[in-house]
Amino acid sequence: MSSPPTTPMSQASTKFGLESSISLDDAKSLRKRAVGRIRTASTSIDILLFLIAFRILNALSIKTFFQPDEFFQSLEPAWGIAFGANAGAWITWEWKNHLRSAIHPTLFAIVYWLSSCLSWVLRLSPTYNADLLVAAPKVTQAVIAALGDYYTWKLGERIYGDGSNEACAALALTVCNPWQWFCSTRTLSNCLESTLTVVALSFWPWQWSVESKAEDDIEEDSLRGSEDEDRVDELTKSVTSFWDGIKRCIDWDNRLRRCLLLAALASLLRPTNLLIWICIACFALVRTTTYGRLVRLPWLDTQIWLHISTLSLLPATKEERKVLLRETTLCGSLILLLSVLVDRLYYQQWTFPPLRFLYFNLAQSLAVFYGRNDWHYYLSQGYPLLLTTFLPFGVIGIYQSLFPPDCPPRYSNDSSLTKAIKYQLATTSILVPVTLSLISHKEVRFIYPLLPLLHLLTAAPFTTFFLPAVSPAIPRSSRFGTKRLLLGLIFLVNITIAVVTTASHQTAPLTVMAYLRNQHTKYYLTQPPSEFLAPAPSTMSVGFLMPCHSTPWRSHLVFPSIKAWALTCEPPVNFNASARASYVDEADQFYTDPHKFLAENLGNPPSAKKQRGSWFGWFSSHRHAKRGFGREDMIETNALGGKEGGKTWPEYLVFFAQMEPTMKESLHGSSYVECWRGWNSWAHDDWRRKGDMVVWCLRKQGGKENRRRLWW
């Protein structure tokens, strides 16, 4: 039986039915995608909340000292902004010479002000108020660090795909990295810079830096979206092509603005951050073409294959270049204006700190005053410290990103965009340290903003190596037992490093501050319990005989009535070459000849005045014998000698244990006795900071000696 002839009407009906079925399938797929986005959003919120809680725990568990800039370049000026110039903050030479932008301290000044208001509302006691002011900046930085972890994961999903194993691995790496646990929640400008950088990179239009394919038919006056957006546009183009195109342009404009605003802010905080964005921008404006050629070597009678790379301009479309130039100008100008206004309010005059920073560090070479490092510092120490046990996978990840293997791993699913992004991140991770190596003074925290990039590059080989051993979708086998054991060992080593560096090594600089605060609260803020004791003195004096900036300052002393002094180490600012060569700072003067320094700057040490014996004095001393020294036993220092206009002998003297023999010799016969000793570290690279931290206090003579004198 023959089939009926096909009529034009039946053809039209068939065509209409086919289009209807396609549109229904598209509607179902759109609903599935909507449900998937809701689930993804819920998962993202859960991950963000976990990271915030995790980093707050991280911040509050850190009991060790790392870098003075954690306090003196952020919290000290913030304290001065929040509570005034007479609040006792230590303003270092960088701020006096307008080398730093006040934007970073302003953030913590707001935190201090809000914490103070909360303390006033809750009527907190001085002790709890001090604890709140110490903890508030830590919690704030913990939230910033959590955002950095979160956007590392989000950038991983942009690179490797939503829900990909590599993105999850990047999140696991940033959570389990001991350097992150040690450093990310500290109030260094580098930590904020790192978070701003990775958040900005997650908004960067990576597809603009990839050369469009011939079959894509990209117009020069259009903006390219991500691959997922392009697929959605194809499905809905027949209905909403015009409005969707406008929406996509607006969306990418907003994403680009957020990226450039954050990048400009990071570059303003740390001018070296510009190196990262110069690399990233060049990839959007310059096309790299690589081809091979056989070259004959006649003296060896052989041929070799050379890879030759050439540069050509502008892989981005004309519209993309125009938008990038426009938004860079607008966002950069806006952040620059904000910086100028904030610095004008802080310094009380018009100034531009980034320019002065470059002048002082390059023209006057003041950075060298804080030390020189080998040219290979970032290679031999920087990257090993950042990645620790993940270093081998990081090296492999960088190499594979620069030179992709011909046969990718079984579990790898890299698209052309993924390969391009990884190549850009790997190139940036190499060029930035190479450039910074040209500067004599180097620190690992200078390349800290590259750590999220390294985590993303490390994630691919890390996943390829360990996924077969831990994935439930792959049958367990004894041949994977070694990998599972190695994975457990890696995380055990990381936990050990994290605990040692945040709970054991260099703890004394923080614990001594807690001790001094407690002493002040106990003996200087309380009223005497009986009429026989004198009123509490108005101030407590502390002196630090140790290398400069060895402890925090007002951010941990808190109370303005704690009057303290310390040895300084200001560089030779505005000195000529000969004067700079012979310059010796105050701390070095002390360690060169401690006896001479103490005699010339503090005068004779205080000695106890003999007291008249009385039966009441015997009963008083006997009553306090079991309690140890109290405020009634202290010698007040307002009448102590010392060089006029300089330092005076304090009630509490703080130094490292390696100075103890020298101090005993210099202060022999004085009224200083040891009243506290705190563990610091097993070893230290600075001989001046070796041993425990010791506190000596001025005490009146009493006890057995007094009683012996009374009997006679």
PDB file of N, CA and C in Angstrom, residues 234-277:
ATOM      1  N   GLU A 234      21.194  30.838  21.826  1.00  0.00           N
ATOM      2  CA  GLU A 234      20.781  30.086  20.651  1.00  0.00           C
ATOM      3  C   GLU A 234      19.400  29.477  20.849  1.00  0.00           C
ATOM      4  N   LEU A 235      19.099  29.042  22.075  1.00  0.00           N
ATOM      5  CA  LEU A 235      17.816  28.416  22.340  1.00  0.00           C
ATOM      6  C   LEU A 235      16.674  29.416  22.336  1.00  0.00           C
ATOM      7  N   THR A 236      16.934  30.635  22.749  1.00  0.00           N
ATOM      8  CA  THR A 236      15.867  31.625  22.907  1.00  0.00           C
ATOM      9  C   THR A 236      15.988  32.766  21.926  1.00  0.00           C
ATOM     10  N   LYS A 237      16.849  32.622  20.937  1.00  0.00           N
ATOM     11  CA  LYS A 237      17.124  33.730  20.023  1.00  0.00           C
ATOM     12  C   LYS A 237      15.884  34.113  19.224  1.00  0.00           C
ATOM     13  N   SER A 238      15.041  33.148  18.873  1.00  0.00           N
ATOM     14  CA  SER A 238      13.876  33.449  18.044  1.00  0.00           C
ATOM     15  C   SER A 238      12.840  34.278  18.773  1.00  0.00           C
ATOM     16  N   VAL A 239      12.885  34.295  20.127  1.00  0.00           N
ATOM     17  CA  VAL A 239      11.865  35.007  20.885  1.00  0.00           C
ATOM     18  C   VAL A 239      12.401  36.298  21.479  1.00  0.00           C
ATOM     19  N   THR A 240      13.587  36.222  22.102  1.00  0.00           N
ATOM     20  CA  THR A 240      14.076  37.374  22.877  1.00  0.00           C
ATOM     21  C   THR A 240      15.461  37.789  22.447  1.00  0.00           C
ATOM     22  N   SER A 241      15.789  37.653  21.192  1.00  0.00           N
ATOM     23  CA  SER A 241      17.160  37.932  20.761  1.00  0.00           C
ATOM     24  C   SER A 241      17.553  39.379  21.019  1.00  0.00           C
ATOM     25  N   PHE A 242      16.657  40.307  20.740  1.00  0.00           N
ATOM     26  CA  PHE A 242      17.001  41.722  20.881  1.00  0.00           C
ATOM     27  C   PHE A 242      17.203  42.088  22.349  1.00  0.00           C
ATOM     28  N   TRP A 243      16.183  41.774  23.192  1.00  0.00           N
ATOM     29  CA  TRP A 243      16.275  42.170  24.595  1.00  0.00           C
ATOM     30  C   TRP A 243      17.346  41.387  25.339  1.00  0.00           C
ATOM     31  N   ASP A 244      17.530  40.133  24.958  1.00  0.00           N
ATOM     32  CA  ASP A 244      18.573  39.343  25.604  1.00  0.00           C
ATOM     33  C   ASP A 244      19.960  39.882  25.274  1.00  0.00           C
ATOM     34  N   GLY A 245      20.121  40.349  24.039  1.00  0.00           N
ATOM     35  CA  GLY A 245      21.402  40.938  23.659  1.00  0.00           C
ATOM     36  C   GLY A 245      21.706  42.176  24.476  1.00  0.00           C
ATOM     37  N   ILE A 246      20.681  43.023  24.661  1.00  0.00           N
ATOM     38  CA  ILE A 246      20.878  44.226  25.483  1.00  0.00           C
ATOM     39  C   ILE A 246      21.206  43.841  26.921  1.00  0.00           C
ATOM     40  N   LYS A 247      20.444  42.861  27.448  1.00  0.00           N
ATOM     41  CA  LYS A 247      20.672  42.432  28.832  1.00  0.00           C
ATOM     42  C   LYS A 247      22.077  41.888  29.015  1.00  0.00           C
ATOM     43  N   ARG A 248      22.553  41.117  28.035  1.00  0.00           N
ATOM     44  CA  ARG A 248      23.882  40.547  28.138  1.00  0.00           C
ATOM     45  C   ARG A 248      24.953  41.628  28.110  1.00  0.00           C
ATOM     46  N   CYS A 249      24.761  42.632  27.263  1.00  0.00           N
ATOM     47  CA  CYS A 249      25.736  43.731  27.213  1.00  0.00           C
ATOM     48  C   CYS A 249      25.781  44.475  28.541  1.00  0.00           C
ATOM     49  N   ILE A 250      24.569  44.722  29.109  1.00  0.00           N
ATOM     50  CA  ILE A 250      24.521  45.416  30.395  1.00  0.00           C
ATOM     51  C   ILE A 250      25.174  44.572  31.476  1.00  0.00           C
ATOM     52  N   ASP A 251      24.883  43.247  31.446  1.00  0.00           N
ATOM     53  CA  ASP A 251      25.454  42.361  32.450  1.00  0.00           C
ATOM     54  C   ASP A 251      26.976  42.346  32.371  1.00  0.00           C
ATOM     55  N   TRP A 252      27.524  42.261  31.164  1.00  0.00           N
ATOM     56  CA  TRP A 252      28.979  42.226  31.032  1.00  0.00           C
ATOM     57  C   TRP A 252      29.601  43.568  31.361  1.00  0.00           C
ATOM     58  N   ASP A 253      28.878  44.665  31.099  1.00  0.00           N
ATOM     59  CA  ASP A 253      29.375  45.970  31.530  1.00  0.00           C
ATOM     60  C   ASP A 253      29.477  46.020  33.050  1.00  0.00           C
ATOM     61  N   ASN A 254      28.452  45.502  33.752  1.00  0.00           N
ATOM     62  CA  ASN A 254      28.464  45.517  35.214  1.00  0.00           C
ATOM     63  C   ASN A 254      29.564  44.619  35.768  1.00  0.00           C
ATOM     64  N   ARG A 255      29.722  43.430  35.184  1.00  0.00           N
ATOM     65  CA  ARG A 255      30.778  42.527  35.635  1.00  0.00           C
ATOM     66  C   ARG A 255      32.152  43.148  35.413  1.00  0.00           C
ATOM     67  N   LEU A 256      32.335  43.772  34.273  1.00  0.00           N
ATOM     68  CA  LEU A 256      33.619  44.404  33.978  1.00  0.00           C
ATOM     69  C   LEU A 256      33.875  45.568  34.922  1.00  0.00           C
ATOM     70  N   ARG A 257      32.836  46.336  35.234  1.00  0.00           N
ATOM     71  CA  ARG A 257      33.010  47.453  36.178  1.00  0.00           C
ATOM     72  C   ARG A 257      33.426  46.939  37.546  1.00  0.00           C
ATOM     73  N   ARG A 258      32.750  45.898  38.022  1.00  0.00           N
ATOM     74  CA  ARG A 258      33.124  45.334  39.320  1.00  0.00           C
ATOM     75  C   ARG A 258      34.578  44.855  39.295  1.00  0.00           C
ATOM     76  N   CYS A 259      34.953  44.207  38.214  1.00  0.00           N
ATOM     77  CA  CYS A 259      36.329  43.722  38.080  1.00  0.00           C
ATOM     78  C   CYS A 259      37.317  44.872  38.132  1.00  0.00           C
ATOM     79  N   LEU A 260      37.091  45.896  37.350  1.00  0.00           N
ATOM     80  CA  LEU A 260      38.047  46.995  37.250  1.00  0.00           C
ATOM     81  C   LEU A 260      38.081  47.842  38.512  1.00  0.00           C
ATOM     82  N   LEU A 261      36.942  47.993  39.181  1.00  0.00           N
ATOM     83  CA  LEU A 261      36.922  48.738  40.443  1.00  0.00           C
ATOM     84  C   LEU A 261      37.763  48.016  41.499  1.00  0.00           C
ATOM     85  N   LEU A 262      37.572  46.715  41.588  1.00  0.00           N
ATOM     86  CA  LEU A 262      38.334  45.940  42.567  1.00  0.00           C
ATOM     87  C   LEU A 262      39.818  45.896  42.203  1.00  0.00           C
ATOM     88  N   ALA A 263      40.116  45.770  40.907  1.00  0.00           N
ATOM     89  CA  ALA A 263      41.511  45.760  40.469  1.00  0.00           C
ATOM     90  C   ALA A 263      42.187  47.096  40.764  1.00  0.00           C
ATOM     91  N   ALA A 264      41.477  48.203  40.517  1.00  0.00           N
ATOM     92  CA  ALA A 264      42.034  49.526  40.800  1.00  0.00           C
ATOM     93  C   ALA A 264      42.274  49.709  42.293  1.00  0.00           C
ATOM     94  N   LEU A 265      41.343  49.213  43.118  1.00  0.00           N
ATOM     95  CA  LEU A 265      41.509  49.332  44.565  1.00  0.00           C
ATOM     96  C   LEU A 265      42.701  48.507  45.043  1.00  0.00           C
ATOM     97  N   ALA A 266      42.863  47.289  44.500  1.00  0.00           N
ATOM     98  CA  ALA A 266      44.004  46.455  44.874  1.00  0.00           C
ATOM     99  C   ALA A 266      45.321  47.099  44.454  1.00  0.00           C
ATOM    100  N   SER A 267      45.338  47.706  43.285  1.00  0.00           N
ATOM    101  CA  SER A 267      46.564  48.356  42.800  1.00  0.00           C
ATOM    102  C   SER A 267      46.881  49.608  43.597  1.00  0.00           C
ATOM    103  N   LEU A 268      45.846  50.236  44.130  1.00  0.00           N
ATOM    104  CA  LEU A 268      46.079  51.417  44.954  1.00  0.00           C
ATOM    105  C   LEU A 268      46.644  51.026  46.317  1.00  0.00           C
ATOM    106  N   LEU A 269      46.154  49.899  46.872  1.00  0.00           N
ATOM    107  CA  LEU A 269      46.682  49.419  48.145  1.00  0.00           C
ATOM    108  C   LEU A 269      48.129  48.976  48.004  1.00  0.00           C
ATOM    109  N   ARG A 270      48.405  48.226  46.952  1.00  0.00           N
ATOM    110  CA  ARG A 270      49.745  47.717  46.683  1.00  0.00           C
ATOM    111  C   ARG A 270      50.055  47.983  45.216  1.00  0.00           C
ATOM    112  N   PRO A 271      50.839  48.997  44.893  1.00  0.00           N
ATOM    113  CA  PRO A 271      51.096  49.332  43.483  1.00  0.00           C
ATOM    114  C   PRO A 271      51.660  48.174  42.669  1.00  0.00           C
ATOM    115  N   THR A 272      52.323  47.220  43.308  1.00  0.00           N
ATOM    116  CA  THR A 272      52.857  46.084  42.561  1.00  0.00           C
ATOM    117  C   THR A 272      51.756  45.189  42.002  1.00  0.00           C
ATOM    118  N   ASN A 273      50.525  45.340  42.485  1.00  0.00           N
ATOM    119  CA  ASN A 273      49.413  44.554  41.941  1.00  0.00           C
ATOM    120  C   ASN A 273      49.147  44.888  40.485  1.00  0.00           C
ATOM    121  N   LEU A 274      49.610  46.048  40.051  1.00  0.00           N
ATOM    122  CA  LEU A 274      49.455  46.421  38.642  1.00  0.00           C
ATOM    123  C   LEU A 274      50.126  45.408  37.717  1.00  0.00           C
ATOM    124  N   LEU A 275      51.166  44.755  38.180  1.00  0.00           N
ATOM    125  CA  LEU A 275      51.857  43.777  37.341  1.00  0.00           C
ATOM    126  C   LEU A 275      50.919  42.649  36.915  1.00  0.00           C
ATOM    127  N   ILE A 276      50.055  42.226  37.826  1.00  0.00           N
ATOM    128  CA  ILE A 276      49.102  41.161  37.493  1.00  0.00           C
ATOM    129  C   ILE A 276      48.156  41.619  36.402  1.00  0.00           C
ATOM    130  N   TRP A 277      47.663  42.834  36.523  1.00  0.00           N
ATOM    131  CA  TRP A 277      46.652  43.307  35.577  1.00  0.00           C
ATOM    132  C   TRP A 277      47.256  43.727  34.247  1.00  0.00           C
TER     133      TRP A 277
END
